Coordinates of N, CA, C and O and ligand atoms in Angstrom, one line a residue:
M71 N 182.6 43.0 19.4 CA 183.3 43.7 18.4 C 183.8 42.8 17.3 O 184.5 43.3 16.4
T72 N 183.5 41.6 17.3 CA 184.0 40.7 16.2 C 183.0 40.6 15.1 O 181.7 40.6 15.3
S73 N 183.4 40.7 13.9 CA 182.6 40.6 12.8 C 182.6 39.2 12.1 O 183.7 38.7 12.0
P74 N 181.5 38.7 11.8 CA 181.4 37.3 11.2 C 182.0 37.3 9.7 O 182.3 36.3 9.2
T75 N 182.0 38.5 9.1 CA 182.4 38.5 7.7 C 183.9 38.8 7.7 O 184.4 39.6 8.4
D76 N 184.6 38.2 6.8 CA 186.0 38.4 6.6 C 186.2 39.5 5.5 O 185.8 39.3 4.4
P77 N 186.7 40.6 5.9 CA 186.8 41.7 5.0 C 187.8 41.5 3.8 O 187.8 42.1 2.8
A78 N 188.7 40.5 4.1 CA 189.7 40.2 3.0 C 189.0 39.4 1.9 O 189.6 39.3 0.8
K79 N 187.8 38.8 2.2 CA 187.2 38.0 1.1 C 186.3 38.8 0.3 O 185.4 39.4 0.8
P80 N 186.5 38.7 -1.0 CA 185.5 39.4 -1.9 C 184.1 38.7 -1.8 O 184.1 37.5 -1.6
D81 N 183.1 39.5 -2.0 CA 181.8 39.0 -1.7 C 181.0 38.6 -3.0 O 179.8 38.6 -3.0
H82 N 181.7 38.4 -4.1 CA 181.0 38.2 -5.3 C 180.6 36.8 -5.6 O 179.9 36.5 -6.5
V83 N 181.0 35.9 -4.7 CA 180.6 34.5 -4.9 C 179.4 34.2 -4.1 O 179.4 34.3 -2.9
E84 N 178.3 33.9 -4.8 CA 177.0 33.7 -4.1 C 176.6 32.3 -4.1 O 176.8 31.6 -5.1
G85 N 176.1 31.8 -3.0 CA 175.6 30.5 -2.9 C 176.8 29.5 -2.7 O 178.0 29.9 -2.7
S86 N 176.5 28.3 -2.6 CA 177.5 27.2 -2.5 C 178.1 26.9 -3.9 O 177.5 27.2 -4.9
S87 N 179.2 26.2 -3.9 CA 179.8 25.8 -5.1 C 178.9 24.8 -5.9 O 179.0 24.6 -7.0
A88 N 178.0 24.1 -5.1 CA 177.2 23.1 -5.7 C 176.2 23.7 -6.7 O 175.8 23.1 -7.6
S89 N 175.8 25.0 -6.4 CA 174.7 25.5 -7.3 C 175.4 26.4 -8.4 O 174.6 26.9 -9.2
K90 N 176.7 26.4 -8.4 CA 177.3 27.2 -9.5 C 177.3 26.3 -10.8 O 177.7 25.2 -10.7
P91 N 177.0 26.9 -11.9 CA 177.1 26.2 -13.1 C 178.5 25.7 -13.4 O 179.5 26.3 -13.1
V92 N 178.5 24.5 -13.9 CA 179.8 23.9 -14.2 C 180.1 24.1 -15.7 O 179.4 23.8 -16.6
E93 N 181.3 24.7 -15.9 CA 181.7 24.9 -17.3 C 183.1 24.3 -17.5 O 184.0 24.6 -16.8
K94 N 183.1 23.4 -18.5 CA 184.4 22.7 -18.8 C 184.5 22.7 -20.3 O 183.5 22.7 -21.0
S95 N 185.7 22.6 -20.8 CA 185.9 22.5 -22.2 C 185.7 21.0 -22.6 O 185.6 20.1 -21.8
D96 N 185.5 20.9 -23.9 CA 185.3 19.5 -24.5 C 186.4 18.5 -24.0 O 186.1 17.4 -23.6
D97 N 187.6 19.0 -24.1 CA 188.7 18.1 -23.7 C 188.7 17.8 -22.2 O 189.0 16.6 -21.8
Q98 N 188.2 18.7 -21.4 CA 188.1 18.4 -20.0 C 187.0 17.4 -19.7 O 187.2 16.5 -18.9
W99 N 185.9 17.5 -20.4 CA 184.9 16.6 -20.2 C 185.3 15.2 -20.7 O 185.1 14.2 -20.1
K100 N 186.0 15.2 -21.8 CA 186.5 13.9 -22.4 C 187.4 13.2 -21.4 O 187.4 12.0 -21.3
A101 N 188.2 14.0 -20.7 CA 189.2 13.4 -19.8 C 188.5 12.8 -18.5 O 189.0 11.9 -17.9
S102 N 187.3 13.4 -18.2 CA 186.7 13.0 -16.9 C 185.5 12.0 -17.1 O 185.0 11.6 -16.1
L103 N 185.2 11.7 -18.3 CA 184.1 10.8 -18.6 C 184.5 9.6 -19.4 O 185.6 9.6 -20.1
T104 N 183.8 8.5 -19.4 CA 184.0 7.4 -20.3 C 183.6 7.8 -21.7 O 182.8 8.8 -21.8
P105 N 184.1 7.1 -22.7 CA 183.7 7.5 -24.1 C 182.2 7.5 -24.3 O 181.7 8.4 -24.9
Q106 N 181.5 6.6 -23.6 CA 180.0 6.5 -23.8 C 179.4 7.7 -23.1 O 178.4 8.3 -23.6
Q107 N 179.8 7.9 -21.9 CA 179.3 9.1 -21.1 C 179.5 10.4 -21.8 O 178.6 11.2 -21.9
Y108 N 180.6 10.5 -22.4 CA 180.9 11.7 -23.2 C 180.0 11.8 -24.4 O 179.5 12.9 -24.7
E109 N 179.9 10.7 -25.1 CA 179.1 10.7 -26.3 C 177.6 11.1 -26.0 O 177.0 11.9 -26.7
V110 N 177.1 10.6 -24.9 CA 175.7 10.8 -24.6 C 175.5 12.2 -24.1 O 174.7 13.0 -24.5
T111 N 176.3 12.6 -23.1 CA 176.0 13.8 -22.3 C 176.5 15.1 -23.1 O 175.9 16.1 -23.0
R112 N 177.6 15.0 -23.8 CA 178.2 16.2 -24.4 C 177.8 16.2 -25.9 O 177.9 17.3 -26.5
K113 N 177.5 15.1 -26.5 CA 177.2 15.0 -27.9 C 175.8 14.6 -28.2 O 175.4 14.3 -29.3
K114 N 174.9 14.6 -27.2 CA 173.5 14.3 -27.3 C 173.3 12.9 -27.9 O 172.4 12.7 -28.8
G115 N 174.1 12.0 -27.5 CA 174.0 10.6 -28.0 C 172.9 9.9 -27.3 O 172.3 10.4 -26.3
T116 N 172.6 8.7 -27.7 CA 171.6 7.8 -27.0 C 172.2 6.4 -26.9 O 172.7 5.9 -27.9
E117 N 172.2 5.9 -25.7 CA 172.7 4.5 -25.6 C 171.6 3.6 -26.2 O 170.5 3.9 -26.2
R118 N 172.1 2.4 -26.6 CA 171.1 1.4 -27.1 C 170.2 0.9 -26.0 O 170.6 0.7 -24.8
P119 N 168.9 0.7 -26.3 CA 168.0 0.3 -25.2 C 168.4 -1.0 -24.6 O 169.0 -1.9 -25.3
F120 N 168.1 -1.2 -23.4 CA 168.3 -2.5 -22.6 C 169.8 -2.8 -22.5 O 170.2 -3.9 -22.2
T121 N 170.7 -1.8 -22.7 CA 172.1 -2.0 -22.6 C 172.7 -1.2 -21.4 O 173.8 -1.4 -21.0
G122 N 171.9 -0.2 -20.9 CA 172.5 0.7 -19.9 C 172.5 0.1 -18.5 O 172.0 -1.0 -18.3
K123 N 173.2 0.8 -17.6 CA 173.4 0.3 -16.3 C 172.2 0.3 -15.5 O 172.0 -0.5 -14.6
Y124 N 171.2 1.2 -15.7 CA 170.2 1.4 -14.8 C 168.8 1.2 -15.3 O 167.8 1.3 -14.5
W125 N 168.6 0.7 -16.5 CA 167.2 0.6 -17.0 C 166.4 -0.3 -16.2 O 165.2 -0.1 -16.0
N126 N 167.0 -1.4 -15.7 CA 166.3 -2.4 -14.9 C 166.7 -2.3 -13.4 O 166.5 -3.3 -12.7
C127 N 167.3 -1.2 -13.0 CA 167.8 -1.1 -11.6 C 166.7 -0.7 -10.7 O 165.9 0.2 -11.0
K128 N 166.6 -1.4 -9.5 CA 165.6 -1.1 -8.6 C 166.2 -0.7 -7.2 O 165.5 -0.6 -6.2
T129 N 167.5 -0.4 -7.2 CA 168.1 0.0 -6.0 C 167.6 1.4 -5.6 O 167.6 2.3 -6.4
P130 N 167.2 1.5 -4.3 CA 166.8 2.9 -3.9 C 167.9 3.8 -3.7 O 169.0 3.4 -3.3
G131 N 167.7 5.0 -4.1 CA 168.8 6.0 -4.0 C 168.5 7.2 -4.9 O 167.4 7.4 -5.4
T132 N 169.5 8.1 -5.0 CA 169.4 9.3 -5.8 C 170.2 9.2 -7.1 O 171.4 8.8 -7.0
Y133 N 169.6 9.5 -8.2 CA 170.3 9.5 -9.5 C 170.9 10.9 -9.7 O 170.1 11.9 -9.8
R134 N 172.2 10.9 -9.8 CA 172.9 12.2 -9.9 C 173.4 12.3 -11.4 O 173.7 11.3 -12.0
C135 N 173.7 13.6 -11.8 CA 174.3 13.9 -13.1 C 175.7 13.3 -13.1 O 176.5 13.5 -12.1
V136 N 176.0 12.5 -14.1 CA 177.3 11.8 -14.1 C 178.4 12.9 -14.4 O 179.6 12.7 -14.0
C137 N 178.1 14.0 -14.9 CA 179.1 15.1 -15.2 C 179.4 15.9 -14.0 O 180.5 16.2 -13.7
C138 N 178.3 16.4 -13.3 CA 178.5 17.4 -12.2 C 178.1 16.9 -10.9 O 178.4 17.6 -9.9
G139 N 177.4 15.8 -10.8 CA 177.0 15.3 -9.5 C 175.8 15.8 -8.9 O 175.4 15.5 -7.7
E140 N 175.1 16.7 -9.5 CA 173.9 17.3 -9.0 C 172.7 16.2 -9.0 O 172.6 15.4 -9.9
P141 N 171.9 16.2 -7.9 CA 170.8 15.3 -7.9 C 169.7 15.6 -9.0 O 169.3 16.8 -9.1
L142 N 169.3 14.6 -9.7 CA 168.4 14.8 -10.8 C 167.1 14.1 -10.6 O 166.0 14.6 -10.8
F143 N 167.2 12.8 -10.3 CA 166.0 12.0 -10.1 C 166.1 11.1 -8.9 O 167.2 10.8 -8.4
D144 N 165.0 10.8 -8.3 CA 164.9 9.9 -7.1 C 164.4 8.5 -7.6 O 163.5 8.4 -8.4
S145 N 164.9 7.5 -7.0 CA 164.5 6.1 -7.4 C 163.0 5.9 -7.1 O 162.4 5.1 -7.7
Q146 N 162.4 6.7 -6.2 CA 161.0 6.6 -5.9 C 160.1 7.0 -7.1 O 158.9 6.6 -7.2
S147 N 160.6 7.8 -8.0 CA 159.8 8.2 -9.1 C 160.2 7.4 -10.4 O 159.7 7.6 -11.5
K148 N 161.1 6.4 -10.2 CA 161.4 5.5 -11.3 C 160.4 4.5 -11.5 O 159.8 3.9 -10.6
F149 N 160.1 4.2 -12.8 CA 159.1 3.1 -13.0 C 159.5 2.3 -14.2 O 160.4 2.7 -15.0
D150 N 159.0 1.1 -14.3 CA 159.3 0.2 -15.4 C 158.5 0.5 -16.6 O 157.3 0.1 -16.7
S151 N 159.0 1.2 -17.6 CA 158.3 1.6 -18.8 C 158.4 0.6 -19.9 O 157.7 0.6 -20.9
G152 N 159.4 -0.3 -19.7 CA 159.6 -1.3 -20.8 C 160.3 -0.8 -22.0 O 160.4 -1.5 -23.0
C153 N 160.7 0.5 -22.0 CA 161.3 1.0 -23.1 C 162.8 0.8 -23.2 O 163.5 1.1 -24.2
G154 N 163.4 0.3 -22.1 CA 164.9 -0.1 -22.2 C 165.8 1.0 -21.7 O 167.0 0.9 -21.7
W155 N 165.2 2.1 -21.2 CA 166.0 3.2 -20.6 C 165.4 3.5 -19.2 O 164.2 3.3 -19.0
P156 N 166.2 4.0 -18.3 CA 165.6 4.4 -17.0 C 164.5 5.4 -17.2 O 164.7 6.4 -18.0
S157 N 163.4 5.2 -16.6 CA 162.2 6.1 -16.8 C 161.8 6.7 -15.5 O 161.6 5.9 -14.5
F158 N 161.5 8.0 -15.4 CA 161.1 8.6 -14.2 C 159.8 9.4 -14.5 O 159.6 10.0 -15.6
S159 N 158.9 9.5 -13.4 CA 157.7 10.3 -13.6 C 158.0 11.8 -13.3 O 157.2 12.6 -13.8
Q160 N 159.0 12.1 -12.6 CA 159.3 13.5 -12.3 C 160.7 13.6 -11.8 O 161.3 12.7 -11.3
P161 N 161.3 14.8 -12.0 CA 162.7 15.1 -11.4 C 162.6 15.2 -9.9 O 161.5 15.3 -9.3
V162 N 163.8 15.2 -9.3 CA 163.8 15.2 -7.8 C 163.2 16.4 -7.2 O 162.7 16.4 -6.2
S163 N 163.3 17.5 -8.0 CA 162.6 18.8 -7.5 C 162.4 19.6 -8.8 O 163.0 19.4 -9.8
D164 N 161.5 20.6 -8.6 CA 161.3 21.6 -9.7 C 162.7 22.3 -10.0 O 163.3 22.7 -9.1
G165 N 163.0 22.3 -11.2 CA 164.2 23.0 -11.6 C 165.5 22.1 -11.5 O 166.6 22.6 -11.8
S166 N 165.3 20.9 -11.1 CA 166.5 20.0 -11.1 C 166.9 19.5 -12.5 O 168.0 19.0 -12.7
V167 N 166.0 19.6 -13.4 CA 166.3 19.4 -14.8 C 165.7 20.5 -15.6 O 164.8 21.2 -15.2
R168 N 166.3 20.7 -16.8 CA 165.8 21.7 -17.7 C 165.3 21.0 -19.0 O 165.9 20.0 -19.4
T169 N 164.3 21.6 -19.6 CA 163.8 20.9 -20.9 C 163.8 22.0 -22.0 O 163.7 23.2 -21.8
Q170 N 164.1 21.5 -23.2 CA 164.0 22.3 -24.3 C 163.6 21.5 -25.6 O 163.8 20.3 -25.6
K171 N 163.0 22.2 -26.5 CA 162.5 21.6 -27.8 C 163.7 21.0 -28.5 O 164.7 21.6 -28.7
D172 N 163.5 19.8 -29.1 CA 164.5 19.1 -29.9 C 163.8 18.7 -31.2 O 163.0 17.8 -31.1
D173 N 164.1 19.3 -32.3 CA 163.5 19.0 -33.5 C 164.4 18.1 -34.4 O 164.2 18.0 -35.6
S174 N 165.4 17.5 -33.8 CA 166.4 16.7 -34.6 C 165.8 15.4 -35.0 O 164.8 15.0 -34.4
H175 N 166.4 14.7 -35.9 CA 166.0 13.4 -36.3 C 164.5 13.4 -36.8 O 163.8 12.4 -36.7
F176 N 164.1 14.5 -37.4 CA 162.7 14.7 -38.0 C 161.6 14.3 -37.0 O 160.6 13.8 -37.3
M177 N 161.9 14.5 -35.7 CA 160.9 14.3 -34.7 C 160.8 15.5 -33.8 O 161.7 16.3 -33.7
Q178 N 159.6 15.7 -33.2 CA 159.4 16.8 -32.3 C 159.4 16.2 -30.9 O 158.5 15.6 -30.5
R179 N 160.6 16.4 -30.3 CA 160.7 15.8 -28.9 C 161.1 16.9 -28.0 O 161.5 18.0 -28.4
V180 N 161.1 16.6 -26.7 CA 161.5 17.6 -25.7 C 162.8 17.0 -25.0 O 162.7 15.9 -24.4
E181 N 163.9 17.7 -25.2 CA 165.1 17.2 -24.6 C 165.2 17.6 -23.1 O 164.8 18.6 -22.7
V182 N 165.8 16.7 -22.4 CA 166.0 16.9 -20.9 C 167.5 17.2 -20.7 O 168.4 16.4 -21.2
I183 N 167.8 18.2 -20.0 CA 169.2 18.7 -19.8 C 169.5 19.0 -18.4 O 168.6 19.4 -17.6
C184 N 170.7 18.7 -17.9 CA 171.1 19.1 -16.6 C 171.3 20.6 -16.6 O 172.2 21.1 -17.4
P185 N 170.6 21.4 -15.7 CA 170.8 22.8 -15.8 C 172.1 23.3 -15.2 O 172.5 24.5 -15.4
H186 N 172.8 22.4 -14.5 CA 174.0 22.9 -13.9 C 175.2 22.8 -14.8 O 176.1 23.6 -14.7
C187 N 175.3 21.8 -15.7 CA 176.4 21.6 -16.5 C 176.1 21.5 -18.0 O 176.9 21.4 -18.9
G188 N 174.8 21.5 -18.3 CA 174.4 21.4 -19.7 C 174.4 20.0 -20.3 O 174.3 19.9 -21.5
A189 N 174.6 19.0 -19.5 CA 174.6 17.6 -20.0 C 173.3 17.2 -20.6 O 172.2 17.5 -20.1
H190 N 173.4 16.6 -21.8 CA 172.2 15.9 -22.3 C 171.9 14.7 -21.5 O 172.7 13.9 -21.3
L191 N 170.6 14.6 -21.1 CA 170.2 13.5 -20.3 C 169.3 12.5 -21.0 O 169.5 11.3 -20.9
G192 N 168.4 13.0 -21.8 CA 167.4 12.2 -22.5 C 166.3 13.0 -23.0 O 166.5 14.2 -23.3
H193 N 165.1 12.4 -23.1 CA 163.9 13.1 -23.5 C 162.8 12.9 -22.6 O 162.7 11.9 -21.9
V194 N 161.8 13.8 -22.6 CA 160.6 13.6 -21.8 C 159.4 13.5 -22.7 O 159.3 14.2 -23.7
F195 N 158.5 12.5 -22.4 CA 157.4 12.2 -23.2 C 156.1 12.3 -22.3 O 156.2 12.2 -21.1
D196 N 155.0 12.6 -23.0 CA 153.8 12.8 -22.1 C 152.9 11.5 -22.1 O 151.7 11.6 -22.0
D197 N 153.5 10.4 -22.1 CA 152.7 9.1 -22.1 C 153.0 8.3 -20.8 O 152.9 7.1 -20.7
G198 N 153.4 9.0 -19.7 CA 153.7 8.4 -18.5 C 152.5 7.9 -17.7 O 151.4 8.5 -17.9
P199 N 152.6 6.9 -16.9 CA 151.5 6.3 -16.2 C 151.1 7.1 -14.9 O 150.0 6.9 -14.4
G200 N 152.0 7.8 -14.4 CA 151.9 8.4 -13.0 C 151.0 9.6 -13.0 O 150.4 10.0 -14.1
P201 N 150.9 10.3 -11.9 CA 150.0 11.5 -11.8 C 150.5 12.7 -12.6 O 149.7 13.5 -13.0
T202 N 151.8 12.7 -12.9 CA 152.3 13.8 -13.8 C 152.0 13.5 -15.3 O 152.0 14.4 -16.1
G203 N 151.8 12.2 -15.6 CA 151.6 11.9 -17.0 C 152.8 12.0 -17.9 O 152.8 11.9 -19.1
L204 N 153.9 12.2 -17.2 CA 155.2 12.4 -17.9 C 156.1 11.2 -17.8 O 156.1 10.4 -16.8
R205 N 156.9 11.0 -18.8 CA 157.9 9.9 -18.8 C 159.3 10.5 -19.1 O 159.5 10.8 -20.3
Y206 N 160.1 10.7 -18.1 CA 161.4 11.1 -18.4 C 162.3 9.9 -18.7 O 162.5 9.1 -17.9
C207 N 162.6 9.9 -20.0 CA 163.3 8.7 -20.6 C 164.8 9.1 -20.7 O 165.2 9.9 -21.5
I208 N 165.6 8.6 -19.7 CA 167.0 9.1 -19.5 C 168.0 8.0 -19.8 O 167.8 6.8 -19.4
N209 N 169.1 8.4 -20.3 CA 170.2 7.5 -20.6 C 170.9 7.1 -19.3 O 171.2 8.0 -18.5
S210 N 171.2 5.8 -19.1 CA 172.0 5.4 -17.9 C 173.3 6.1 -17.9 O 173.9 6.4 -16.9
A211 N 173.9 6.3 -19.1 CA 175.2 6.9 -19.2 C 175.3 8.3 -18.7 O 176.3 8.8 -18.4
S212 N 174.1 9.0 -18.5 CA 174.1 10.3 -18.0 C 173.9 10.3 -16.5 O 174.0 11.4 -15.9
L213 N 173.7 9.2 -15.9 CA 173.4 9.1 -14.5 C 174.4 8.4 -13.7 O 175.1 7.5 -14.2
R214 N 174.5 8.7 -12.4 CA 175.2 8.0 -11.4 C 174.4 7.8 -10.2 O 173.9 8.7 -9.6
L215 N 174.1 6.5 -9.9 CA 173.2 6.2 -8.8 C 174.0 6.3 -7.5 O 175.0 5.6 -7.3
E216 N 173.5 7.1 -6.5 CA 174.0 7.1 -5.2 C 173.0 6.3 -4.3 O 171.9 6.8 -4.0
P217 N 173.3 5.1 -4.0 CA 172.4 4.3 -3.2 C 172.0 4.9 -1.9 O 172.9 5.5 -1.2
A218 N 170.8 4.7 -1.5 CA 170.4 5.3 -0.2 C 171.1 4.6 0.9 O 171.4 3.4 0.9
A219 N 171.4 5.4 2.0 CA 172.2 4.8 3.1 C 171.4 3.7 3.8 O 171.9 2.7 4.2
S220 N 170.1 4.0 4.0 CA 169.3 3.0 4.6 C 168.0 2.8 3.8 O 167.6 3.8 3.1
P221 N 167.3 1.7 3.9 CA 166.1 1.5 3.1 C 165.1 2.6 3.4 O 164.9 2.9 4.6
P222 N 164.5 3.2 2.4 CA 163.5 4.3 2.7 C 162.2 3.6 3.3 O 162.0 2.5 3.1
P223 N 161.4 4.4 4.0 CA 160.2 3.9 4.6 C 159.3 3.4 3.5 O 159.1 4.0 2.4
K224 N 158.7 2.2 3.8 CA 157.8 1.6 2.8 C 156.5 2.4 2.6 O 155.9 2.9 3.5
K225 N 156.2 2.6 1.3 CA 155.0 3.3 1.0 C 153.8 2.4 1.0 O 153.9 1.2 0.6
P226 N 152.7 2.8 1.5 CA 151.5 1.9 1.6 C 151.0 1.5 0.2 O 151.2 2.3 -0.7
Ligands
ZN51 ZN1 175.2 18.1 -14.7

């Protein structure tokens, strides 16, 4: 006769809190980010090449959104593009990043955005070397690397 659902709890919250979009005011973001992280992710800034934390990083792990912590890219899809920013051939899964057209700066580019909190991450180009042909060119300031707990199995 016991019911697993708690009748006192309203049922309008679906899914876990992790999949819920994050909405914060500008001031809240400012308070929780460094000035550079804020400039890049909330103001669509770009860090200078070869200055970021991760462009030359080879540590295995998961790159998460610096704003909301959602997993965005895996170190296994990271490659050395020589462009001075962390580059990935694909996001960690379908839908883990969102893309939209960016016609600013008199260029036609595709902007990469975190779908959970709207953070600007970087741009995606179609000159990648991998099977996807894509190069996700991402600011280090948008990312937080969570190192893998143990070394991943070696790929042949
Ligand atoms: Zn995010």
